Coordinates of C-alpha atoms in Angstrom, one line a residue:
M1 CA 89.4 -18.1 79.0
D2 CA 93.0 -17.5 77.9
S3 CA 93.6 -17.6 74.2
S4 CA 96.5 -20.0 74.6
R5 CA 94.3 -22.5 76.4
Q6 CA 91.7 -22.2 73.7
A7 CA 94.3 -23.0 71.1
E8 CA 95.6 -25.9 73.1
A9 CA 92.0 -27.3 73.3
V10 CA 91.5 -27.0 69.5
V11 CA 94.8 -28.4 68.2
S12 CA 95.0 -32.2 68.3
P13 CA 98.1 -33.9 69.7
R14 CA 99.0 -35.2 66.2
A15 CA 98.9 -31.7 64.8
S16 CA 101.0 -30.4 67.6
F17 CA 103.6 -33.1 67.2
L18 CA 103.8 -32.4 63.4
S19 CA 104.1 -28.7 64.1
G20 CA 107.0 -29.5 66.5
L21 CA 108.7 -31.5 63.7
R22 CA 108.4 -28.5 61.4
T23 CA 109.6 -26.1 64.0
G24 CA 112.5 -28.4 65.0
S25 CA 113.6 -29.0 61.4
G26 CA 115.4 -25.7 61.2
L27 CA 117.0 -26.2 64.6
A28 CA 118.0 -29.7 63.5
A29 CA 119.8 -28.5 60.4
A30 CA 121.8 -26.0 62.5
S31 CA 122.5 -28.7 65.1
F32 CA 123.7 -31.1 62.4
L33 CA 126.3 -28.7 61.2
L34 CA 127.4 -27.9 64.7
A35 CA 127.6 -31.6 65.6
V36 CA 129.9 -32.2 62.6
S37 CA 132.3 -29.6 64.0
F38 CA 132.1 -31.3 67.5
G39 CA 132.9 -34.7 66.0
A40 CA 135.8 -33.3 64.1
I41 CA 137.3 -31.4 67.0
S42 CA 136.8 -34.3 69.5
T43 CA 138.6 -36.6 67.1
S44 CA 141.5 -34.2 66.7
H45 CA 141.7 -34.1 70.5
G46 CA 142.2 -37.9 70.6
W47 CA 138.7 -39.0 71.7
G48 CA 138.7 -41.7 69.1
H49 CA 135.6 -42.6 67.0
L50 CA 133.1 -44.0 69.5
A51 CA 133.4 -41.7 72.5
P52 CA 132.2 -38.5 70.7
V53 CA 129.1 -40.3 69.4
I54 CA 128.2 -41.8 72.8
C55 CA 128.7 -38.4 74.3
S56 CA 126.3 -36.8 71.8
M57 CA 123.7 -39.5 72.4
A58 CA 123.9 -39.2 76.2
V59 CA 124.5 -35.4 76.8
F60 CA 122.7 -33.9 73.8
S61 CA 123.9 -30.4 74.6
G62 CA 126.1 -28.5 72.3
S63 CA 127.2 -25.9 74.8
A64 CA 128.0 -28.5 77.5
Q65 CA 129.9 -30.8 75.1
F66 CA 132.0 -28.0 73.7
A67 CA 132.7 -26.8 77.3
L68 CA 133.9 -30.4 78.0
L69 CA 136.1 -30.3 75.0
A70 CA 137.6 -26.9 75.9
A71 CA 138.3 -27.9 79.5
L72 CA 140.0 -31.2 78.5
G73 CA 141.8 -29.5 75.6
S74 CA 143.3 -26.8 77.9
G75 CA 144.8 -29.5 80.2
G76 CA 142.0 -29.6 82.8
G77 CA 141.2 -32.8 84.6
P78 CA 138.0 -34.9 84.0
A79 CA 136.4 -33.6 87.3
G80 CA 136.8 -29.9 86.2
A81 CA 135.6 -30.7 82.7
V82 CA 132.5 -32.5 84.0
L83 CA 131.8 -29.7 86.5
S84 CA 132.0 -27.1 83.7
A85 CA 129.6 -29.0 81.5
A86 CA 127.2 -29.5 84.5
L87 CA 127.3 -25.8 85.3
I88 CA 126.2 -25.0 81.8
N89 CA 123.5 -27.6 81.8
S90 CA 122.1 -26.3 85.1
R91 CA 119.9 -24.0 83.0
F92 CA 117.7 -27.1 82.4
I93 CA 116.7 -27.1 86.1
P94 CA 114.4 -24.0 85.9
M95 CA 113.4 -24.9 82.4
G96 CA 112.3 -28.4 83.7
I97 CA 110.4 -26.8 86.6
A98 CA 108.6 -24.5 84.3
V99 CA 107.3 -27.3 82.0
A100 CA 106.7 -29.9 84.8
G101 CA 103.1 -28.9 85.2
D102 CA 102.3 -29.9 81.6
L103 CA 103.9 -33.3 81.7
R104 CA 101.8 -36.4 82.3
G105 CA 102.0 -39.7 84.3
G106 CA 104.0 -40.9 87.3
R107 CA 107.5 -39.9 88.3
F108 CA 109.3 -42.2 85.8
R109 CA 107.1 -41.2 82.8
R110 CA 107.4 -37.5 83.7
A111 CA 111.2 -37.9 84.0
L112 CA 111.3 -39.6 80.6
E113 CA 109.1 -36.9 79.0
G114 CA 111.4 -34.3 80.6
Q115 CA 114.3 -35.5 78.5
A116 CA 112.6 -33.6 75.6
V117 CA 113.4 -30.3 77.3
V118 CA 116.1 -28.7 75.2
D119 CA 116.6 -25.0 74.5
G120 CA 114.9 -24.6 71.1
S121 CA 112.1 -27.1 71.8
W122 CA 111.3 -25.5 75.1
A123 CA 111.1 -22.0 73.7
A124 CA 109.0 -23.2 70.7
A125 CA 106.5 -25.1 72.9
H126 CA 105.7 -22.2 75.2
L127 CA 102.1 -21.2 74.8
G128 CA 102.2 -18.2 77.0
G129 CA 101.0 -17.8 80.6
G130 CA 103.5 -20.4 81.8
R131 CA 101.8 -23.2 79.8
F132 CA 103.6 -25.5 77.3
D133 CA 102.5 -27.7 74.4
R134 CA 104.0 -31.1 75.4
Y135 CA 103.4 -32.7 72.0
L136 CA 105.1 -29.8 70.1
L137 CA 107.9 -30.2 72.6
F138 CA 108.2 -33.9 71.8
G139 CA 108.1 -33.3 68.0
A140 CA 110.7 -30.5 68.0
T141 CA 113.1 -32.7 70.0
A142 CA 112.4 -35.9 68.1
I143 CA 114.0 -34.4 65.0
Q144 CA 116.9 -32.6 66.7
W145 CA 118.4 -35.5 68.6
P146 CA 119.0 -37.8 65.6
A147 CA 120.4 -34.9 63.7
W148 CA 122.8 -34.1 66.5
V149 CA 124.0 -37.7 66.8
A150 CA 124.3 -38.2 63.0
G151 CA 126.2 -35.0 62.6
T152 CA 128.7 -36.1 65.3
A153 CA 129.1 -39.4 63.6
L154 CA 129.8 -37.7 60.2
G155 CA 132.3 -35.4 61.8
V156 CA 134.1 -38.3 63.4
V157 CA 134.3 -40.3 60.1
V158 CA 135.0 -37.5 57.7
S159 CA 137.1 -35.4 60.1
P160 CA 136.8 -32.1 58.3
D161 CA 138.8 -29.0 59.3
P162 CA 137.4 -27.9 62.6
D163 CA 137.5 -24.3 61.5
L164 CA 135.5 -25.0 58.3
L165 CA 132.2 -23.9 59.8
H166 CA 133.7 -20.7 61.0
R167 CA 135.2 -19.9 57.7
L168 CA 131.9 -20.5 55.9
G169 CA 130.0 -18.5 58.5
L170 CA 127.7 -21.5 59.4
D171 CA 128.5 -21.2 63.1
V172 CA 126.0 -18.3 63.3
L173 CA 123.0 -20.4 62.3
T174 CA 122.2 -21.7 65.7
P175 CA 122.5 -18.3 67.5
A176 CA 120.3 -16.8 64.7
L177 CA 117.6 -19.4 65.2
F178 CA 117.6 -18.9 69.0
L179 CA 117.4 -15.1 68.5
A180 CA 114.4 -15.6 66.2
L181 CA 112.7 -17.8 68.9
L182 CA 113.5 -15.1 71.5
F183 CA 111.9 -12.3 69.5
D184 CA 108.8 -14.5 69.0
E185 CA 108.6 -15.1 72.8
V186 CA 109.1 -11.4 73.6
R187 CA 106.5 -10.4 71.1
R188 CA 104.0 -13.0 72.4
E189 CA 104.0 -11.8 76.1
R190 CA 104.9 -8.4 77.3
I191 CA 106.0 -9.8 80.7
N192 CA 109.0 -11.4 78.9
R193 CA 110.5 -8.1 77.7
L194 CA 112.1 -7.0 80.9
P195 CA 113.8 -10.4 81.6
A196 CA 115.0 -10.6 78.0
L197 CA 116.5 -7.1 78.3
L198 CA 118.1 -7.8 81.7
G199 CA 119.4 -11.2 80.4
A200 CA 121.1 -9.4 77.4
V201 CA 122.7 -6.8 79.6
I202 CA 124.0 -9.3 82.2
A203 CA 125.4 -11.6 79.4
A204 CA 127.1 -8.6 77.7
G205 CA 128.6 -7.6 81.0
L206 CA 129.8 -11.0 82.1
I207 CA 131.2 -12.0 78.7
V208 CA 134.0 -9.4 79.2
F209 CA 135.3 -11.4 82.2
L210 CA 133.9 -14.9 81.8
P211 CA 133.6 -17.6 79.0
A212 CA 130.4 -17.7 77.1
G213 CA 128.9 -20.6 79.1
P214 CA 129.1 -19.1 82.6
A215 CA 128.0 -15.8 81.2
L216 CA 124.9 -17.3 79.8
V217 CA 124.2 -19.1 83.1
G218 CA 124.5 -15.8 84.9
A219 CA 122.2 -14.1 82.4
A220 CA 119.6 -16.8 83.2
L221 CA 119.2 -15.1 86.6
A222 CA 117.1 -12.5 84.8
A223 CA 114.4 -15.1 84.6
L224 CA 113.8 -14.6 88.3
V225 CA 112.2 -11.3 87.4
A226 CA 109.5 -13.1 85.5
L227 CA 109.1 -15.7 88.3
F228 CA 108.4 -13.0 90.8
R229 CA 106.1 -11.1 88.5
T230 CA 104.1 -14.1 87.4
P231 CA 101.8 -14.4 90.4
A232 CA 100.6 -10.8 90.0
R233 CA 100.0 -11.3 86.4
H234 CA 97.9 -14.4 87.1
R235 CA 95.9 -12.5 89.7
Q236 CA 95.2 -9.8 87.2
A237 CA 94.2 -12.4 84.6
D238 CA 91.8 -14.0 87.1
E239 CA 90.3 -10.7 88.0
T240 CA 89.8 -10.0 84.3
D241 CA 88.1 -13.4 83.8
E242 CA 85.8 -12.7 86.8
T243 CA 84.9 -9.3 85.4
T244 CA 84.1 -10.8 82.0
A245 CA 81.9 -13.4 83.6
A246 CA 80.1 -10.8 85.6
D247 CA 79.5 -8.6 82.6
T248 CA 78.2 -11.6 80.7
T249 CA 75.7 -12.3 83.5
E250 CA 74.6 -8.7 83.6
A251 CA 74.1 -8.6 79.9
A252 CA 72.0 -11.7 80.0
E253 CA 69.7 -10.4 82.8
P254 CA 67.7 -7.8 80.7
A255 CA 66.8 -10.6 78.2
D256 CA 65.4 -12.6 81.1
M257 CA 63.4 -9.8 82.6
P258 CA 60.3 -10.0 80.3
E259 CA 60.0 -13.7 81.0
R260 CA 60.3 -13.1 84.7
A261 CA 57.7 -10.4 84.6
L262 CA 55.3 -12.7 82.7
R263 CA 55.7 -15.5 85.2
S264 CA 55.0 -13.0 88.0
A265 CA 51.8 -11.7 86.3
R266 CA 50.6 -15.2 85.8
S267 CA 51.2 -16.0 89.5
D268 CA 49.2 -12.9 90.5
E269 CA 46.2 -13.9 88.2
D270 CA 46.2 -17.4 89.7
E271 CA 46.0 -16.0 93.2
E272 CA 43.0 -13.8 92.2
V273 CA 41.1 -16.7 90.6
M274 CA 41.6 -19.0 93.6
P275 CA 38.9 -18.4 96.4

């Protein structure tokens, strides 16, 4: 049995949820600071006080919301701004497909549980082998969403200098946390190393010609490498499990041989006694 499945069977849902809260706390702190910047910038762009908070509550995606700000701030129309944000958020489609098998309930409940799929939570909840800890996913997102909304509200009310986070160097917190999650994921499963390397190369190449958002979307194509390699990996794992089971059976057979021989000898004696 795969070690990730053994761990999933041992850890209780409550423990997984609490672990998600602990894991998401660092991401929540970084999200809070980034949301303060979003609130301040959106207010300076004339969004008012209510629209930025509603946007954070509904969209809950820093990259998409800043893309929306950039598109509208550069004079683009609402349709182009929404399209830009939707393009960046399209990364959640393969992420949702990956985690769908570990969600529970009917369509409505699964769709509701799927709202917990955000970047940091998704990466932290991955158990390996394409399996996800849904309770850890819920816990990690449960602490990030209110932090993001509260940070936006604070930025709207206080309206600090939008460049303050850049001057203090706090804008690198979120990329650093995601980089730590990436290293953990690559170290956990060898199959993730090639997609991670290809993704980094594609992003580095596209960032020369495209904004950061589309470059990251293009880099996500490297995940197709893992998708095509996964069936072969699962077949190898199944063959390993079958070999292990066969070895276990063969190892148990010598211990049963004396008992079988004794039953056979008794059967022969009974046949000789009977007329």
